[in-house]
Amino acid sequence: MIGILVPSLNSTKMLQDPSMNKPSPRFRSSGDLILDRRYEYAQSLHQRGEFGAAADLLRQTLDLAPEWAPAWFALGENMLKLGHADKAIEAFSQSAKHDPMDEFGAKLKLGSLGIKAASASASRAYIQTLFDQYADRFDSHLHGTLHYRGPLLLKAAIARLELKSFAKVLDLGCGTGLAGEAFRPLAMYLSGVDLSPRMIEIAHRKEIYDHLEIASIVDFLARQPNATANLILAADVLVYFGDLEEMFCLIGQCLAIGGYFAFTLQKFAGSSYAIGTDMRFSHNESYVRETSAKFSLKLHCLEPAATRQEAGVEVPGLIGIVERFQL
Ligand SMILES: C[S@@+](CC[C@H](N)C(=O)[O-])C[C@H]1O[C@@H](n2cnc3c(N)ncnc32)[C@H](O)[C@@H]1O
């Protein structure tokens, strides 16, 4: 790992995972200006609701650039709007084929269209690009439009267990630090990790973390010394993971005996988990209970709670708190 020098604002350390060099833009040029312009025009047709015209233009473009993933992805979006799920699947499959890092999230789209094996979690490239682009308006959008209250609900659930202070707190997918802000008063040492350098930059400016790291949660947890964390937070982050086994296994290893893991989820009525059209995973309660038990995590609460709204409607969610116990 390479340490990044941080301006003399405070003593927070920021580290960058070497595999996470530069964020790549969501738009990737075809290498041909005329085709790029056609793509942009197709996007503006899409914005205006002219999905058929946008699809025609994208098809013509793809005749000339058949390996251009963004255009396949855009074609898939228009096919969905036109109600042609089979053609959308075909287009997203082509996009996934020509975008091996899955920066555009075509595999998530395929999952949401019922292609089961498409993706068990969001790709790192997709997350990094999405949140780098979102970072500057994240706080105002979450508070203002989405009425986000994940960190406050987690804090209230922790308070109900009469837990008041933690020696070492890890904030997974810390983003701009909304959970960090809520939990700082309870944490003697607070460490945050996120894939998005732009989100981490904003968290860093708030001067609330003792340590910040640009890395994937899985890599970060795998590097932690065993049985040392007293509280691990995942506020609105498990929605980017379908299969929770690897995550819960690593959390079980990192938590000290008597340490807690507090998380939010979107609620799923079917079995185990699924990816929705919002490109976020939702999880079934029984699946969470079984996965916790499998990794020696005692469930203290798993209760319904809407942490945010979508188009003005509460999104059904869950708040969970588990404790690592001695076998
Ligand atoms: C919706 S935001 C929530 C941020 C923060 N926890 C909060 O409550 O405001 C999700 C964050 O998780 C990060 N994230 C998602 N998957 C990740 C992964 N596999 N590794 C590291 N960070 C991840 C994203 O970059 C993003 O900043």
Short mmCIF file of C-alpha atoms and ligand atoms in Angstrom, two decimals:
data_model
loop_
_atom_site.label_atom_id
_atom_site.label_comp_id
_atom_site.label_asym_id
_atom_site.label_seq_id
_atom_site.Cartn_x
_atom_site.Cartn_y
_atom_site.Cartn_z
CA MET A 1 0.00 0.00 0.00
CA ILE A 2 1.10 3.56 -0.74
CA GLY A 3 0.61 6.20 1.92
CA ILE A 4 -0.78 9.48 0.60
CA LEU A 5 0.53 12.64 2.16
CA VAL A 6 -2.27 14.59 3.71
CA PRO A 7 -2.18 18.37 4.15
CA SER A 8 -1.50 19.55 7.68
CA LEU A 9 -5.19 19.87 8.56
CA ASN A 10 -5.03 17.09 11.13
CA SER A 11 -3.29 13.81 11.76
CA THR A 12 -5.73 11.63 9.79
CA LYS A 13 -3.93 9.10 7.65
CA MET A 14 -5.23 8.38 4.16
CA LEU A 15 -3.98 5.32 2.35
CA GLN A 16 -4.59 4.35 -1.22
CA ASP A 17 -4.88 0.80 -2.45
CA PRO A 18 -2.50 0.56 -5.45
CA SER A 19 -5.13 -1.22 -7.52
CA MET A 20 -7.38 1.86 -7.28
CA ASN A 21 -5.37 4.33 -9.29
CA LYS A 22 -7.61 6.79 -11.09
CA PRO A 23 -11.35 6.90 -11.32
CA SER A 24 -12.42 6.32 -14.88
CA PRO A 25 -15.25 8.41 -16.27
CA ARG A 26 -18.65 6.76 -16.78
CA PHE A 27 -18.55 7.92 -20.41
CA ARG A 28 -15.82 6.19 -22.37
CA SER A 29 -15.06 7.51 -25.85
CA SER A 30 -15.44 5.26 -28.87
CA GLY A 31 -12.30 6.88 -30.26
CA ASP A 32 -14.38 8.46 -33.04
CA LEU A 33 -15.74 11.97 -32.43
CA ILE A 34 -18.71 11.52 -34.74
CA LEU A 35 -19.80 8.33 -32.98
CA ASP A 36 -19.33 10.01 -29.59
CA ARG A 37 -21.63 12.83 -30.72
CA ARG A 38 -24.24 10.36 -31.93
CA TYR A 39 -24.13 8.68 -28.54
CA GLU A 40 -24.61 12.02 -26.80
CA TYR A 41 -27.51 12.83 -29.08
CA ALA A 42 -29.05 9.41 -28.33
CA GLN A 43 -28.72 10.21 -24.62
CA SER A 44 -30.55 13.50 -25.10
CA LEU A 45 -33.31 11.70 -27.04
CA HIS A 46 -33.58 9.28 -24.11
CA GLN A 47 -33.88 12.20 -21.68
CA ARG A 48 -36.74 13.57 -23.78
CA GLY A 49 -38.52 10.19 -23.69
CA GLU A 50 -37.86 9.42 -27.39
CA PHE A 51 -36.66 5.89 -26.68
CA GLY A 52 -37.34 4.43 -30.16
CA ALA A 53 -35.34 7.17 -31.90
CA ALA A 54 -32.53 6.82 -29.36
CA ALA A 55 -32.41 3.04 -29.89
CA ASP A 56 -32.28 3.44 -33.70
CA LEU A 57 -29.40 5.87 -33.44
CA LEU A 58 -27.52 3.62 -31.04
CA ARG A 59 -28.00 0.59 -33.30
CA GLN A 60 -26.54 2.54 -36.25
CA THR A 61 -23.67 3.61 -34.03
CA LEU A 62 -23.03 0.04 -32.91
CA ASP A 63 -22.92 -1.14 -36.53
CA LEU A 64 -19.78 0.98 -36.80
CA ALA A 65 -18.41 0.36 -33.29
CA PRO A 66 -19.66 -3.11 -32.30
CA GLU A 67 -17.41 -3.36 -29.23
CA TRP A 68 -18.36 -0.03 -27.63
CA ALA A 69 -19.74 -0.94 -24.19
CA PRO A 70 -21.38 2.43 -23.31
CA ALA A 71 -23.50 2.34 -26.46
CA TRP A 72 -24.61 -1.25 -25.76
CA PHE A 73 -25.50 -0.21 -22.23
CA ALA A 74 -27.48 2.80 -23.46
CA LEU A 75 -29.25 0.59 -26.02
CA GLY A 76 -30.22 -1.77 -23.17
CA GLU A 77 -31.69 1.15 -21.19
CA ASN A 78 -33.79 2.25 -24.16
CA MET A 79 -34.96 -1.32 -24.83
CA LEU A 80 -36.10 -1.54 -21.22
CA LYS A 81 -38.08 1.69 -21.61
CA LEU A 82 -39.65 0.27 -24.77
CA GLY A 83 -40.65 -2.87 -22.86
CA HIS A 84 -38.36 -5.24 -24.83
CA ALA A 85 -36.73 -7.15 -21.97
CA ASP A 86 -35.21 -9.79 -24.26
CA LYS A 87 -33.49 -7.15 -26.42
CA ALA A 88 -32.35 -5.31 -23.29
CA ILE A 89 -30.77 -8.53 -21.99
CA GLU A 90 -29.00 -8.97 -25.32
CA ALA A 91 -27.67 -5.39 -25.20
CA PHE A 92 -26.56 -5.57 -21.55
CA SER A 93 -24.85 -8.91 -22.26
CA GLN A 94 -22.88 -7.24 -25.07
CA SER A 95 -22.04 -4.34 -22.77
CA ALA A 96 -20.79 -6.76 -20.08
CA LYS A 97 -18.75 -8.65 -22.68
CA HIS A 98 -16.95 -5.48 -23.80
CA ASP A 99 -16.54 -4.01 -20.30
CA PRO A 100 -14.63 -6.67 -18.36
CA MET A 101 -14.37 -4.53 -15.20
CA ASP A 102 -18.15 -3.92 -15.37
CA GLU A 103 -17.75 -0.20 -14.87
CA PHE A 104 -21.20 0.43 -16.33
CA GLY A 105 -22.92 -2.13 -14.10
CA ALA A 106 -24.30 -4.25 -16.98
CA LYS A 107 -24.00 -7.38 -14.84
CA LEU A 108 -26.16 -5.78 -12.15
CA LYS A 109 -28.71 -4.87 -14.82
CA LEU A 110 -28.70 -8.46 -16.06
CA GLY A 111 -29.22 -9.65 -12.49
CA SER A 112 -32.17 -7.31 -12.11
CA LEU A 113 -33.63 -8.80 -15.30
CA GLY A 114 -33.56 -12.28 -13.82
CA ILE A 115 -30.22 -13.51 -15.17
CA LYS A 116 -29.32 -15.23 -11.91
CA ALA A 117 -25.59 -15.88 -12.25
CA ALA A 118 -24.86 -12.37 -13.54
CA SER A 119 -23.52 -10.79 -10.35
CA ALA A 120 -23.33 -11.55 -6.61
CA SER A 121 -22.21 -7.99 -5.82
CA ALA A 122 -21.53 -4.65 -7.53
CA SER A 123 -18.15 -4.48 -9.27
CA ARG A 124 -15.45 -2.25 -7.81
CA ALA A 125 -15.17 -0.26 -11.03
CA TYR A 126 -18.91 0.42 -11.01
CA ILE A 127 -18.93 1.56 -7.37
CA GLN A 128 -15.87 3.73 -7.72
CA THR A 129 -17.13 5.51 -10.82
CA LEU A 130 -20.68 5.89 -9.51
CA PHE A 131 -19.63 7.45 -6.21
CA ASP A 132 -16.82 9.57 -7.61
CA GLN A 133 -19.42 11.20 -9.82
CA TYR A 134 -21.96 11.45 -7.00
CA ALA A 135 -19.62 12.72 -4.24
CA ASP A 136 -20.09 16.49 -4.59
CA ARG A 137 -23.88 16.36 -4.27
CA PHE A 138 -24.05 13.28 -2.03
CA ASP A 139 -24.75 14.93 1.35
CA SER A 140 -27.35 17.38 0.07
CA HIS A 141 -29.08 14.70 -2.06
CA LEU A 142 -29.20 12.17 0.78
CA HIS A 143 -30.43 14.59 3.39
CA GLY A 144 -32.59 16.78 1.16
CA THR A 145 -34.16 14.43 -1.40
CA LEU A 146 -33.80 10.93 0.03
CA HIS A 147 -34.40 11.86 3.70
CA TYR A 148 -31.59 9.50 4.64
CA ARG A 149 -31.35 8.59 8.32
CA GLY A 150 -29.36 5.32 8.33
CA PRO A 151 -26.60 6.50 10.72
CA LEU A 152 -29.07 8.02 13.19
CA LEU A 153 -31.20 4.86 13.25
CA LEU A 154 -28.08 2.75 13.84
CA LYS A 155 -27.00 5.05 16.64
CA ALA A 156 -30.43 4.81 18.28
CA ALA A 157 -30.34 0.99 18.03
CA ILE A 158 -26.89 0.93 19.65
CA ALA A 159 -28.14 3.26 22.41
CA ARG A 160 -31.05 0.88 23.12
CA LEU A 161 -28.47 -1.82 23.91
CA GLU A 162 -26.99 0.68 26.39
CA LEU A 163 -23.65 0.71 24.59
CA LYS A 164 -21.92 4.03 25.06
CA SER A 165 -18.30 3.86 24.01
CA PHE A 166 -16.06 1.80 21.71
CA ALA A 167 -12.27 1.66 21.63
CA LYS A 168 -12.00 0.88 17.90
CA VAL A 169 -14.70 1.58 15.31
CA LEU A 170 -14.50 0.63 11.62
CA ASP A 171 -16.84 2.43 9.21
CA LEU A 172 -17.23 0.28 6.07
CA GLY A 173 -18.15 2.20 2.92
CA CYS A 174 -17.79 5.39 4.96
CA GLY A 175 -18.57 7.62 1.97
CA THR A 176 -18.52 11.30 2.91
CA GLY A 177 -18.60 10.42 6.62
CA LEU A 178 -22.28 10.65 7.55
CA ALA A 179 -22.05 7.60 9.82
CA GLY A 180 -18.66 8.78 11.08
CA GLU A 181 -20.21 12.08 12.16
CA ALA A 182 -22.93 10.27 14.11
CA PHE A 183 -20.58 7.79 15.80
CA ARG A 184 -17.51 9.99 16.43
CA PRO A 185 -18.61 10.87 19.98
CA LEU A 186 -18.79 7.14 20.84
CA ALA A 187 -15.46 6.18 19.23
CA MET A 188 -12.02 6.45 20.76
CA TYR A 189 -10.51 5.49 17.40
CA LEU A 190 -12.46 5.76 14.15
CA SER A 191 -11.30 4.28 10.87
CA GLY A 192 -13.13 4.59 7.53
CA VAL A 193 -12.75 2.77 4.23
CA ASP A 194 -14.28 3.44 0.83
CA LEU A 195 -13.60 2.61 -2.81
CA SER A 196 -14.31 6.14 -4.03
CA PRO A 197 -11.41 8.61 -3.71
CA ARG A 198 -13.81 11.56 -4.09
CA MET A 199 -16.04 10.37 -1.25
CA ILE A 200 -12.96 9.81 0.94
CA GLU A 201 -11.68 13.29 0.10
CA ILE A 202 -14.92 14.84 1.40
CA ALA A 203 -14.84 12.65 4.54
CA HIS A 204 -11.26 13.73 5.10
CA ARG A 205 -12.18 17.40 4.94
CA LYS A 206 -14.66 16.91 7.79
CA GLU A 207 -11.80 15.94 10.13
CA ILE A 208 -13.74 13.24 11.95
CA TYR A 209 -11.75 10.07 11.21
CA ASP A 210 -8.44 8.99 12.74
CA HIS A 211 -7.70 6.96 9.63
CA LEU A 212 -9.15 6.86 6.13
CA GLU A 213 -8.38 4.38 3.42
CA ILE A 214 -9.24 4.03 -0.25
CA ALA A 215 -9.77 0.31 -0.67
CA SER A 216 -12.42 -2.34 -1.06
CA ILE A 217 -14.15 -3.37 2.15
CA VAL A 218 -13.15 -6.99 1.65
CA ASP A 219 -9.45 -6.16 1.22
CA PHE A 220 -9.58 -3.74 4.17
CA LEU A 221 -11.20 -6.30 6.50
CA ALA A 222 -8.83 -9.02 5.38
CA ARG A 223 -5.88 -6.83 6.48
CA GLN A 224 -7.24 -6.05 9.96
CA PRO A 225 -5.66 -7.84 12.91
CA ASN A 226 -7.99 -10.56 14.23
CA ALA A 227 -10.42 -9.81 17.06
CA THR A 228 -9.56 -6.12 17.47
CA ALA A 229 -12.62 -4.11 16.37
CA ASN A 230 -15.22 -3.19 18.99
CA LEU A 231 -17.81 -1.81 16.57
CA ILE A 232 -18.11 -2.22 12.81
CA LEU A 233 -20.58 -0.05 10.89
CA ALA A 234 -22.10 -0.61 7.45
CA ALA A 235 -24.64 2.15 6.79
CA ASP A 236 -26.33 1.79 3.39
CA VAL A 237 -23.45 -0.31 2.07
CA LEU A 238 -24.59 -3.94 2.14
CA VAL A 239 -27.01 -2.92 -0.63
CA TYR A 240 -23.99 -3.24 -2.96
CA PHE A 241 -23.36 -6.84 -1.89
CA GLY A 242 -25.71 -9.69 -2.69
CA ASP A 243 -23.98 -12.67 -1.11
CA LEU A 244 -23.07 -11.66 2.46
CA GLU A 245 -21.06 -14.74 3.46
CA GLU A 246 -17.56 -13.46 2.76
CA MET A 247 -18.36 -10.13 4.43
CA PHE A 248 -19.86 -11.72 7.58
CA CYS A 249 -16.98 -14.20 7.78
CA LEU A 250 -14.40 -11.37 7.71
CA ILE A 251 -16.42 -9.32 10.19
CA GLY A 252 -16.54 -12.32 12.54
CA GLN A 253 -12.74 -12.47 12.35
CA CYS A 254 -12.17 -8.74 12.91
CA LEU A 255 -14.57 -8.24 15.81
CA ALA A 256 -13.25 -8.60 19.33
CA ILE A 257 -15.26 -10.97 21.52
CA GLY A 258 -18.22 -8.88 22.65
CA GLY A 259 -17.77 -6.52 19.67
CA TYR A 260 -20.74 -5.42 17.55
CA PHE A 261 -21.58 -5.11 13.87
CA ALA A 262 -24.35 -2.60 13.08
CA PHE A 263 -25.78 -2.46 9.56
CA THR A 264 -28.69 -1.37 7.39
CA LEU A 265 -30.27 -3.37 4.59
CA GLN A 266 -33.07 -3.15 2.07
CA LYS A 267 -35.73 -5.73 2.78
CA PHE A 268 -36.49 -8.62 0.39
CA ALA A 269 -39.56 -10.84 0.63
CA GLY A 270 -38.16 -13.69 -1.55
CA SER A 271 -35.42 -16.13 -0.64
CA SER A 272 -31.86 -14.99 0.24
CA TYR A 273 -31.21 -11.83 -1.80
CA ALA A 274 -31.94 -10.12 -5.10
CA ILE A 275 -30.84 -7.15 -7.17
CA GLY A 276 -33.57 -4.59 -7.86
CA THR A 277 -34.14 -2.22 -10.76
CA ASP A 278 -32.53 0.47 -8.55
CA MET A 279 -29.26 -1.52 -8.95
CA ARG A 280 -29.18 -2.19 -5.20
CA PHE A 281 -29.44 -5.54 -3.46
CA SER A 282 -32.11 -6.35 -0.93
CA HIS A 283 -31.91 -9.20 1.57
CA ASN A 284 -34.30 -11.58 3.21
CA GLU A 285 -34.42 -11.62 7.03
CA SER A 286 -33.95 -15.40 7.32
CA TYR A 287 -30.91 -15.22 5.07
CA VAL A 288 -29.37 -12.58 7.37
CA ARG A 289 -30.19 -14.65 10.48
CA GLU A 290 -28.68 -17.80 8.97
CA THR A 291 -25.55 -16.01 7.72
CA SER A 292 -25.00 -14.40 11.15
CA ALA A 293 -25.33 -17.73 12.94
CA LYS A 294 -22.98 -19.39 10.48
CA PHE A 295 -20.17 -17.01 11.48
CA SER A 296 -20.72 -16.99 15.27
CA LEU A 297 -22.52 -13.65 15.28
CA LYS A 298 -25.37 -13.38 17.76
CA LEU A 299 -28.28 -11.35 16.44
CA HIS A 300 -29.46 -8.69 18.91
CA CYS A 301 -31.88 -7.01 16.59
CA LEU A 302 -33.08 -7.21 13.02
CA GLU A 303 -35.97 -4.84 12.79
CA PRO A 304 -37.90 -3.05 10.05
CA ALA A 305 -36.79 0.54 9.45
CA ALA A 306 -36.88 2.73 6.37
CA THR A 307 -33.54 4.51 6.14
CA ARG A 308 -34.38 6.50 3.01
CA GLN A 309 -37.04 7.43 0.50
CA GLU A 310 -37.15 6.85 -3.24
CA ALA A 311 -39.36 9.19 -5.28
CA GLY A 312 -40.98 10.32 -2.04
CA VAL A 313 -41.83 6.79 -0.87
CA GLU A 314 -40.18 5.07 2.13
CA VAL A 315 -37.95 2.16 1.02
CA PRO A 316 -38.61 -0.87 3.28
CA GLY A 317 -35.43 -1.67 5.11
CA LEU A 318 -33.89 -3.43 8.08
CA ILE A 319 -31.58 -2.38 10.88
CA GLY A 320 -29.39 -5.17 12.23
CA ILE A 321 -27.03 -5.50 15.18
CA VAL A 322 -25.00 -8.62 15.82
CA GLU A 323 -22.43 -9.40 18.49
CA ARG A 324 -19.45 -11.69 18.25
CA PHE A 325 -19.61 -14.27 20.97
CA GLN A 326 -17.12 -16.79 22.31
CA LEU A 327 -17.73 -20.30 20.95
C1 LIG B 1 -24.76 4.92 -0.19
S1 LIG B 1 -23.12 5.28 0.29
C2 LIG B 1 -23.22 5.27 2.07
C3 LIG B 1 -22.11 6.07 2.68
C4 LIG B 1 -22.14 6.15 4.21
N1 LIG B 1 -21.97 4.88 4.84
C5 LIG B 1 -23.40 6.82 4.69
O1 LIG B 1 -24.11 6.26 5.51
O2 LIG B 1 -23.66 7.94 4.22
C6 LIG B 1 -22.29 3.75 -0.04
C7 LIG B 1 -20.78 3.87 0.03
O3 LIG B 1 -20.22 2.56 0.04
C8 LIG B 1 -19.07 2.55 -0.79
N2 LIG B 1 -18.87 1.16 -1.23
C9 LIG B 1 -19.75 0.35 -1.86
N3 LIG B 1 -19.20 -0.85 -2.08
C10 LIG B 1 -17.95 -0.81 -1.57
C11 LIG B 1 -16.89 -1.74 -1.49
N4 LIG B 1 -17.01 -2.97 -2.00
N5 LIG B 1 -15.74 -1.37 -0.89
C12 LIG B 1 -15.60 -0.11 -0.38
N6 LIG B 1 -16.57 0.83 -0.44
C13 LIG B 1 -17.73 0.48 -1.03
C14 LIG B 1 -19.39 3.52 -1.91
O4 LIG B 1 -18.25 4.00 -2.56
C15 LIG B 1 -20.18 4.60 -1.16
O5 LIG B 1 -19.36 5.64 -0.72
#
